[in-house]
Coordinates of C-alpha atoms and ligand atoms in Angstrom, one line a residue:
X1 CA 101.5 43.2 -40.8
X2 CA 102.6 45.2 -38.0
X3 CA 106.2 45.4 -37.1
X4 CA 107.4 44.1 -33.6
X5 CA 108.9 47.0 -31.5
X6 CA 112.5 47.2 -30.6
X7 CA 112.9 49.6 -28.2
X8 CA 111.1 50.4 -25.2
X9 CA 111.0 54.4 -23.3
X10 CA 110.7 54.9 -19.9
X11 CA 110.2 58.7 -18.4
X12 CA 111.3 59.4 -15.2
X13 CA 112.3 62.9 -12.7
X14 CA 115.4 64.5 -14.1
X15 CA 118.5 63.4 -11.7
X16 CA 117.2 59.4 -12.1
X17 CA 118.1 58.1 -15.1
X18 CA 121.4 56.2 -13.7
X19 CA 118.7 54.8 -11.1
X20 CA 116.7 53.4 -13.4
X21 CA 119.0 52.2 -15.8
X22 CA 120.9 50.3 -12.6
X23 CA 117.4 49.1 -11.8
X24 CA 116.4 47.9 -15.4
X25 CA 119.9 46.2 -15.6
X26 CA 119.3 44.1 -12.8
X27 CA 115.5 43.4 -13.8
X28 CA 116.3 42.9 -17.5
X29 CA 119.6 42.6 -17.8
X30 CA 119.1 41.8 -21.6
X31 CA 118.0 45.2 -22.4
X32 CA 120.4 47.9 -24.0
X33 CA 120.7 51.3 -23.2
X34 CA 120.1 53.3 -26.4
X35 CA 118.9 56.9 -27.2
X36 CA 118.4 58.9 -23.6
X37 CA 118.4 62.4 -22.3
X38 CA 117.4 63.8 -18.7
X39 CA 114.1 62.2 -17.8
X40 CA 113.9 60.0 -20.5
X41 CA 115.4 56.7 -21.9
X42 CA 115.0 54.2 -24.4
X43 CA 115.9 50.6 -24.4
X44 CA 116.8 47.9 -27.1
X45 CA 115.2 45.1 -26.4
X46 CA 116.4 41.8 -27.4
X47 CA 115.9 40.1 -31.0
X48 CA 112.7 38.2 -30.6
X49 CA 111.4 39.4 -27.4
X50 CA 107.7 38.2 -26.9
X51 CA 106.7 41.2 -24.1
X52 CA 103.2 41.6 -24.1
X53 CA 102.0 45.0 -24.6
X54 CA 101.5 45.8 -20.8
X55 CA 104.3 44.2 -19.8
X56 CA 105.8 46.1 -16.7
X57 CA 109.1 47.4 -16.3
X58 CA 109.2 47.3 -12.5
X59 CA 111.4 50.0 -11.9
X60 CA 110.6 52.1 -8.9
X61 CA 112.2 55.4 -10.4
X62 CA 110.3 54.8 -13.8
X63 CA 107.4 57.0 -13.6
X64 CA 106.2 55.4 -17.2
X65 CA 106.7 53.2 -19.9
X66 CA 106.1 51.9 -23.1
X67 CA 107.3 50.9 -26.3
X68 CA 109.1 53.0 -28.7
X69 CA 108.2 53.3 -32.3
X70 CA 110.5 56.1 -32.7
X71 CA 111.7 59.9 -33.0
X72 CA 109.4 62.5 -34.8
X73 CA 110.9 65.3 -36.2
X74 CA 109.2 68.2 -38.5
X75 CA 109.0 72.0 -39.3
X76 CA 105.7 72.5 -38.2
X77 CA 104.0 70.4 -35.5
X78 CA 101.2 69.6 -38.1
X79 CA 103.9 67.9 -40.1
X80 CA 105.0 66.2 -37.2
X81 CA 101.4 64.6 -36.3
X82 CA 101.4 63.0 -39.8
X83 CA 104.6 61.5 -39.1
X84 CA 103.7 60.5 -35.5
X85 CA 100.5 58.4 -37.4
X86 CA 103.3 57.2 -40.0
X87 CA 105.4 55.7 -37.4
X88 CA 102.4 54.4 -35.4
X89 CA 101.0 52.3 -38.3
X90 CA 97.6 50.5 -38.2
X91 CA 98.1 49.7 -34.5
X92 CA 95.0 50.3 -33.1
X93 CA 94.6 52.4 -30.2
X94 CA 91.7 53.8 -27.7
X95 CA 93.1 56.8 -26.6
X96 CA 96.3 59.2 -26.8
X97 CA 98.6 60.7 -24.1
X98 CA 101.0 63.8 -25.2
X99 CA 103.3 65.0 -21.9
X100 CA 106.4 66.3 -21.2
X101 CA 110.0 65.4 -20.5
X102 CA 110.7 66.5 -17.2
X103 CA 113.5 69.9 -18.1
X104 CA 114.2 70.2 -14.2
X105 CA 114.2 67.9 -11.2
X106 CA 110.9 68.5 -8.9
X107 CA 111.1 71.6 -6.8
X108 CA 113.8 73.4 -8.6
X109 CA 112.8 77.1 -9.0
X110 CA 109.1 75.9 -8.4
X111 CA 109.4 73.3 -11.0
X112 CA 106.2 70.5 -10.5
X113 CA 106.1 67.8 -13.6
X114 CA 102.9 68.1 -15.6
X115 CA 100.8 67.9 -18.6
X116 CA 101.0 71.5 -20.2
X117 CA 98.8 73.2 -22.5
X118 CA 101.6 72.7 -25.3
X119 CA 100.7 69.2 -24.8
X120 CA 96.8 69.5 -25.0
X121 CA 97.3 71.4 -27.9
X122 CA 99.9 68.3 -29.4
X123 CA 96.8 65.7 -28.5
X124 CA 94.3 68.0 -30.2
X125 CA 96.4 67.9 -33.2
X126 CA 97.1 64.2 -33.2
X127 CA 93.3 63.7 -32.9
X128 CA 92.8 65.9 -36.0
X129 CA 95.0 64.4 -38.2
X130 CA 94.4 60.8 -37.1
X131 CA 93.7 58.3 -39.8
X132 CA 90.2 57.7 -40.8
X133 CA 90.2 54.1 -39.5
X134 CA 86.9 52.0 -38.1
X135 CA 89.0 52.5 -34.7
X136 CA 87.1 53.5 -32.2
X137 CA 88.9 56.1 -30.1
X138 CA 88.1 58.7 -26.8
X139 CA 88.9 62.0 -27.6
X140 CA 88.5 62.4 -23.4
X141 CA 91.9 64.1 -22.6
X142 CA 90.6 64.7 -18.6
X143 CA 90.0 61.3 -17.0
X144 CA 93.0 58.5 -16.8
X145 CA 93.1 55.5 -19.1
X146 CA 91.0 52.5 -18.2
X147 CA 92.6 49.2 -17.1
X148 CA 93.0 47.6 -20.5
X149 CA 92.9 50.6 -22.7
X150 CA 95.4 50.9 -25.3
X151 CA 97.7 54.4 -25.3
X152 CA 99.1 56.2 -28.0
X153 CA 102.1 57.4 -26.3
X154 CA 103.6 60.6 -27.5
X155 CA 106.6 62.1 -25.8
X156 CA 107.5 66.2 -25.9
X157 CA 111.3 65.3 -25.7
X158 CA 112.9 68.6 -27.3
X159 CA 111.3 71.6 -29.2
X160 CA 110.6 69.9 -32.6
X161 CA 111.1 66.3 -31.0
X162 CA 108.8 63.9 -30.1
X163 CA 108.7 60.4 -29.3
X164 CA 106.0 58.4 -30.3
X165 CA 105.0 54.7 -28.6
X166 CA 102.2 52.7 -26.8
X167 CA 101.2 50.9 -23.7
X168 CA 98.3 49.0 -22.6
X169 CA 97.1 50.6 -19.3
X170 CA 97.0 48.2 -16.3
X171 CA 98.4 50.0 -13.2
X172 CA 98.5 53.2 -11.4
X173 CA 101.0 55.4 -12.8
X174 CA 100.2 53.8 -17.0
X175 CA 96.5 55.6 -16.8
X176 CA 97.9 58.6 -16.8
X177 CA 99.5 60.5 -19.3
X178 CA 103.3 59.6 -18.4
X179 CA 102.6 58.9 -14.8
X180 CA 101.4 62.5 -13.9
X181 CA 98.3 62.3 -11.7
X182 CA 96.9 65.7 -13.0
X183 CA 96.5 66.8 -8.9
X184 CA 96.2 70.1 -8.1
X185 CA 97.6 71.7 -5.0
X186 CA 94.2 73.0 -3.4
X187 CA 94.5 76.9 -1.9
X188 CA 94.2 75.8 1.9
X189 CA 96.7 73.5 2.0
X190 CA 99.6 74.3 4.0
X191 CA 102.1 72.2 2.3
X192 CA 103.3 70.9 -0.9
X193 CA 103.4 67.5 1.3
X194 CA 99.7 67.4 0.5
X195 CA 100.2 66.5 -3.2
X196 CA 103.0 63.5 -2.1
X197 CA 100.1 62.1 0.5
X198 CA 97.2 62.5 -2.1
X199 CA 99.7 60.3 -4.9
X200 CA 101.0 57.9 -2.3
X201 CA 97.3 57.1 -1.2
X202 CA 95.8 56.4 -4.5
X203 CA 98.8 55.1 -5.8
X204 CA 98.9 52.6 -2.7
X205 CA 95.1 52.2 -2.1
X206 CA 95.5 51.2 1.7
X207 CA 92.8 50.0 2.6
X208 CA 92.3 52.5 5.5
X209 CA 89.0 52.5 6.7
X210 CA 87.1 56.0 7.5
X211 CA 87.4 56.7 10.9
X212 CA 91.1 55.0 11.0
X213 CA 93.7 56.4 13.5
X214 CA 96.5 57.7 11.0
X215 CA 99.9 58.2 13.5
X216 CA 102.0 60.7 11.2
X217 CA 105.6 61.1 11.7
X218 CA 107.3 63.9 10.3
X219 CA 103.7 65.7 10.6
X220 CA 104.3 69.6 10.1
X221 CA 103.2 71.8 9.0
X222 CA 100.5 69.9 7.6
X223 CA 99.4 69.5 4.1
X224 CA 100.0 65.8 4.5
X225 CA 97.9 65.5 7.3
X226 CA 95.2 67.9 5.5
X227 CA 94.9 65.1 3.1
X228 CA 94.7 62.3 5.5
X229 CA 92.3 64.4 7.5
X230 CA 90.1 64.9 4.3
X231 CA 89.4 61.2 4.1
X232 CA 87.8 61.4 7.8
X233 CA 91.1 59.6 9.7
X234 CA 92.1 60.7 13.1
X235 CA 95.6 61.8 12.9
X236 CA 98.3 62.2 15.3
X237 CA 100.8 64.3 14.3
X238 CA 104.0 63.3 15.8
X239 CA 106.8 66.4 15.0
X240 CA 109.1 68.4 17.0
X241 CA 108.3 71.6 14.9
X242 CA 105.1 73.6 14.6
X243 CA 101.8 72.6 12.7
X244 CA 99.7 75.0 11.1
X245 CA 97.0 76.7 13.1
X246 CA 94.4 75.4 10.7
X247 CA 95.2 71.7 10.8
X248 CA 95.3 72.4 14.9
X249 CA 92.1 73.7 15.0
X250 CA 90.7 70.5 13.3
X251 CA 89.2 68.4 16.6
X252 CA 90.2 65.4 14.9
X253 CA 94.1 66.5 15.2
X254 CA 96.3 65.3 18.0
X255 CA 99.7 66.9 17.9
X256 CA 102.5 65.1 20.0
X257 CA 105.6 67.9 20.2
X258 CA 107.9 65.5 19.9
X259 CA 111.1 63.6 18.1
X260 CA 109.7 60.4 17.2
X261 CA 112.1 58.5 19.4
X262 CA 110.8 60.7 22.7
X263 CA 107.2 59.3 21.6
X264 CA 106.1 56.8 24.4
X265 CA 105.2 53.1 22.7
X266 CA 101.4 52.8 24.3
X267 CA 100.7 56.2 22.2
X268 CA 100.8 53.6 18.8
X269 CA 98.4 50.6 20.7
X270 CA 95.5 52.1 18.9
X271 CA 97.4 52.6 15.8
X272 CA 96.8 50.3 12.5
X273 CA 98.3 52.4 9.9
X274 CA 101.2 54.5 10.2
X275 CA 103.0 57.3 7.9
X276 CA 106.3 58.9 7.7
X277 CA 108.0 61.5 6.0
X278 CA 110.9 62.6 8.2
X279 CA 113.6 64.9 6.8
X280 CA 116.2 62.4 7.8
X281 CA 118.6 59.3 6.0
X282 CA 116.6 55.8 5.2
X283 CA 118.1 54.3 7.7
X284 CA 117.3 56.9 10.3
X285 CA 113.5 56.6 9.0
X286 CA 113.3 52.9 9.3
X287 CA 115.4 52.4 12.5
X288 CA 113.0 54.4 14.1
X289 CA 109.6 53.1 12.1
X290 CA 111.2 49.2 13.2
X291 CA 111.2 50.0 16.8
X292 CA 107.7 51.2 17.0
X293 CA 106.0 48.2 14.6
X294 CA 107.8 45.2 16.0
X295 CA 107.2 46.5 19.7
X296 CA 105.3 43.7 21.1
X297 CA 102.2 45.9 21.8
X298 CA 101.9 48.0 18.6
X299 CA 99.8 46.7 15.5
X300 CA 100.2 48.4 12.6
X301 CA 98.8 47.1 9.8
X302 CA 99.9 49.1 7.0
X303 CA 102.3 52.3 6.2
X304 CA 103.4 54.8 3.7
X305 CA 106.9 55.8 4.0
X306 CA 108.8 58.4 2.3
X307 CA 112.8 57.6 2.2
X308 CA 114.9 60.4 1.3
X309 CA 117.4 59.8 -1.3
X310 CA 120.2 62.5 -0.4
X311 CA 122.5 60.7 -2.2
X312 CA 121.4 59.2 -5.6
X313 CA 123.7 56.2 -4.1
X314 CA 121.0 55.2 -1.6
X315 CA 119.1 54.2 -4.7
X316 CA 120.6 50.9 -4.7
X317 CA 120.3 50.0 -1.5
X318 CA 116.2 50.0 -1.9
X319 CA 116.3 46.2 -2.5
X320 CA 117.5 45.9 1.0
X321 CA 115.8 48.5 2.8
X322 CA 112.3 47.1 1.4
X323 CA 113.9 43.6 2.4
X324 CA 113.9 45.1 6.0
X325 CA 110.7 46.4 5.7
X326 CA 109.3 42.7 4.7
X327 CA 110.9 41.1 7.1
X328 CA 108.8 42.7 10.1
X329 CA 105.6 41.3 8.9
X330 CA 104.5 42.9 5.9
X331 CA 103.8 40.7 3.2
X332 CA 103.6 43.5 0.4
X333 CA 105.8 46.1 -0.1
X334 CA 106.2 48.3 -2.9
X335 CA 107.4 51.3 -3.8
X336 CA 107.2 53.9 -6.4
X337 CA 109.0 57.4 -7.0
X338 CA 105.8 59.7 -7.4
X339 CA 105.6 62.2 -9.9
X340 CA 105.2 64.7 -6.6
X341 CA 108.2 63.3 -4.9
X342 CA 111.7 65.0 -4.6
X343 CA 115.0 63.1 -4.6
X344 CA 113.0 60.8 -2.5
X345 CA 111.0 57.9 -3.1
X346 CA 107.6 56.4 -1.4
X347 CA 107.0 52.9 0.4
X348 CA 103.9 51.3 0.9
X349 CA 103.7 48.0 3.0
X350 CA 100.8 46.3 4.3
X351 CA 100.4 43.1 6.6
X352 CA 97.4 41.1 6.1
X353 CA 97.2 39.1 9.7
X354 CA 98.0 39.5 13.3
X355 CA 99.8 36.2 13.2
X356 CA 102.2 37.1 10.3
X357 CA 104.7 39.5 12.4
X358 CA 107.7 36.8 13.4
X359 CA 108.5 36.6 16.7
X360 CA 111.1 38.3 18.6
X361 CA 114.0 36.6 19.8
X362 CA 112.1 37.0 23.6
X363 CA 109.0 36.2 22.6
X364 CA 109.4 32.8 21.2
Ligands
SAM401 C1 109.3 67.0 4.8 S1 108.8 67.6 6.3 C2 107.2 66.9 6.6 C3 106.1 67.5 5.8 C4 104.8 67.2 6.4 N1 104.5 65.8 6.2 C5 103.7 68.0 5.8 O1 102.7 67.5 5.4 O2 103.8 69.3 5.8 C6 109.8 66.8 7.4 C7 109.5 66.9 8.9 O3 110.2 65.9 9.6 C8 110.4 66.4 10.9 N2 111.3 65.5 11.6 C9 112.6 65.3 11.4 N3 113.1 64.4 12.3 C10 112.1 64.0 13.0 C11 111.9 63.0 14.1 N4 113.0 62.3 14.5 N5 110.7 62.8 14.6 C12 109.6 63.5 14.1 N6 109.7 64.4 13.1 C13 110.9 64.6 12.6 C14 110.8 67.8 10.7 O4 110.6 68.6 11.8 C15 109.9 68.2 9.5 O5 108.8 69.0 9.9

C-alpha cells in the first residue's frame, strides 16, 4: 500500500516565501507551515486530507507545487538517487523533473532561475538507478510534461539536499520542471522584457489573433515588443523614452513619445488587446490602464499587465487590485509571478463580449 502524503512543497523566487505563505493561509488555512528556506516551502497538510494528486495550490507567487515525500540526504549523489527511489515507493510515475532552488532573487548579479546541468546530470542519475518496474517512463528531459502526466519531483534544496515529491501535470507552470519555461533570451533582443512577454503569453494564451493591433505601454527599449512583433501583431509603443533602432525600423512599429496619460483616447479605438509594463506603483499602472478601457470608445478585449511589487506589502493587496480589474468588464483574471518576472508579478484579463463592460454612471 502506498502511504498518503503529508506535506506538500511549493518553490517560489527568493524574497516570496512570506507572500505565499500569506496567500496559502488565506486559501488553505488548514495547512501548516513546516520545513522552508528561501525559495522553497513545505506544508503539513491536515490528517485525512483527500487532495487529488493535481490539486492546485492557487497561489500566484508559487511558481510550483507538489507533494512532499521528503528530504534526501547522502555522501555521494549516487547514494542519494537510491534513497530518492526509497522515499518515492512504488508510485508510479511517467516522467522526472530535477531543478533548483532559487539561491538569489531574479536579476541579482545577473541571476535568471533555471534548470542547470547539475540538474540534468541529477535526472540522468535518477533514471539510472530507477527501479526495474513494468512502469513505463520518458527519459525525454527537453519538452514539458503532458496534461495528465505524472512527475517525479526532485528538488536541489542544498548541496547534498534534495527533496523528493510528485505532481500530476495539468497547468502551465506544472509541465515544466519547477515552473521554469526553459526560454532562452535570443541574441537580437534588446531587452530582458522579451523573456517576461514570451512567459506571460504562453502562460496566458490570449487569444490574439495574427495581425492584432497590440497597444504597449511602458514599450522601450523593446524586447517586449520584439516578442509581440514576432507573432505578426501591429504594435504601438506608447513610452516617453527611446526604443531601439531595430524594433523602429520594423514597418509594423508605431512609436507614440509619450506618458501614457498625454496619449489621446481615439489612438486605442482600434485597439483589442492591450499590455503594460510601466516602471511605476500598481496603482499608478491600473489608474491609468482604467481610464483608457472604460472610456466609452475604447474596446479592449484582453491585457497583460505587469504590477510592480516595490514593496513585498503590495502583495496583499492583489486580491483587490484584480477585484478592480474584474470589475471593468473582464470576466477572467488571473495572475501569476513568472519565473522571468522581478519583484513584480503579471496579470492577464480577458472579456469575452462587447455587452459585458458595466455602464458608466453617464451612460446608463
Ligand atoms: C520595465 S521598462 C519596460 C520594458 C519594455 N517593455 C521592454 O520590452 O523593453 C518600463 C518602462 O516604463 C516606462 N514608463 C514609465 N512611466 C510611464 C508612463 N506613464 N507612460 C508610458 N511609459 C512609462 C519607462 O520609460 C520605461 O521605459
Amino acid at each position: 500500500m502506498i502511504d498518503v502524503p503529508q506535506f506538500i512543497f511549493a518553490t517560489c523566487q527568493v524574497g516570496a516565501e512570506h507572500a505565499v505563505k500569506r496567500e496559502a493561509a488565506r486559501r488553505h488555512p488548514d495547512f501548516r507551515p513546516a520545513y522552508s528556506r528561501p525559495g522553497f516551502l513545505t506544508f503539513k497538510l491536515p490528517e485525512g486530507h483527500e487532495l487529488a494528486d493535481d490539486f492546485k495550490l492557487r497561489c500566484v507567487f508559487a511558481r510550483s507545487h507538489g507533494f512532499a515525500l521528503g528530504g534526501v540526504r547522502g555522501e555521494s549523489p549516487a547514494e542519494m538517487a537510491c534513497e530518492a527511489w526509497r522515499l518515492f515507493g512504488e508510485r508510479p510515475y511517467d516522467r522526472i523533473h530535477v531543478w533548483p532552488r532559487d539561491l538569489a532573487s531574479p536579476g541579482h548579479r545577473g541571476f535568471e532561475p533555471a534548470v542547470t546541468d547539475e540538474c540534468r546530470q541529477v535526472r540522468e542519475l535518477l533514471w539510472q538507478h530507477r527501479p526495474a518496474t513494468a512502469n513505463v517512463a520518458t527519459d525525454d528531459d527537453t519538452s514539458p510534461a503532458r496534461r495528465g502526466e505524472l512527475v517525479l519531483d526532485c528538488v536541489l534544496v542544498d548541496p547534498g539536499q534534495w527533496w523528493i515529491g510528485f505532481h500530476r501535470a495539468r497547468g502551465f507552470g506544472s509541465r515544466w520542471p519547477g515552473g521554469l519555461v526553459g526560454l532562452q533570451l535570443p541574441a537580437d533582443a534588446v531587452s530582458r522584457a522579451w523573456l517576461k512577454m514570451e512567459e506571460a503569453l504562453r502562460w496566458s494564451r490570449l487569444p490574439i489573433p495574427s495581425g492584432a493591433r497590440v497597444a504597449e505601454i511602458g514599450s522601450a527599449p523593446g524586447g517586449a515588443s520584439q516578442s509581440l512583433l514576432a507573432r505578426g501583431f501591429h504594435v504601438t509603443g506608447i513610452d516617453p523614452a527611446a526604443m531601439a533602432p531595430v524594433v523602429l525600423e520594423n514597418p509594423r512599429f508605431r512609436h507614440i513619445r509619450r506618458r501614457a496619460i498625454q496619449v489621446r483616447r481615439r489612438e486605442f479605438r482600434k485597439v483589442r488587446w492591450l499590455t503594460a509594463d510601466m516602471n511605476v506603483a500598481p496603482k499608478y499602472t491600473l489608474d491609468v490602464v482604467e481610464e483608457i478601457v472604460t472610456h466609452p470608445e475604447v474596446r479592449v478585449r484582453g491585457m497583460l499587465l505587469t504590477l510592480k511589487l516595490f514593496d513585498w506589502e503590495f502583495a496583499d493587496q492583489l486580491p483587490e487590485y484584480l477585484a478592480r480589474i474584474r470589475s471593468w468588464g473582464y470576466e477572467v483574471v488571473r495572475a501569476r509571478q513568472l519565473c522571468h518576472n522581478h519583484q513584480e508579478v503579471c496579470v492577464a484579463a480577458i472579456r469575452h463580449g462587447r455587452s459585458v463592460r458595466p455602464p458608466k454612471p453617464h451612460e446608463k
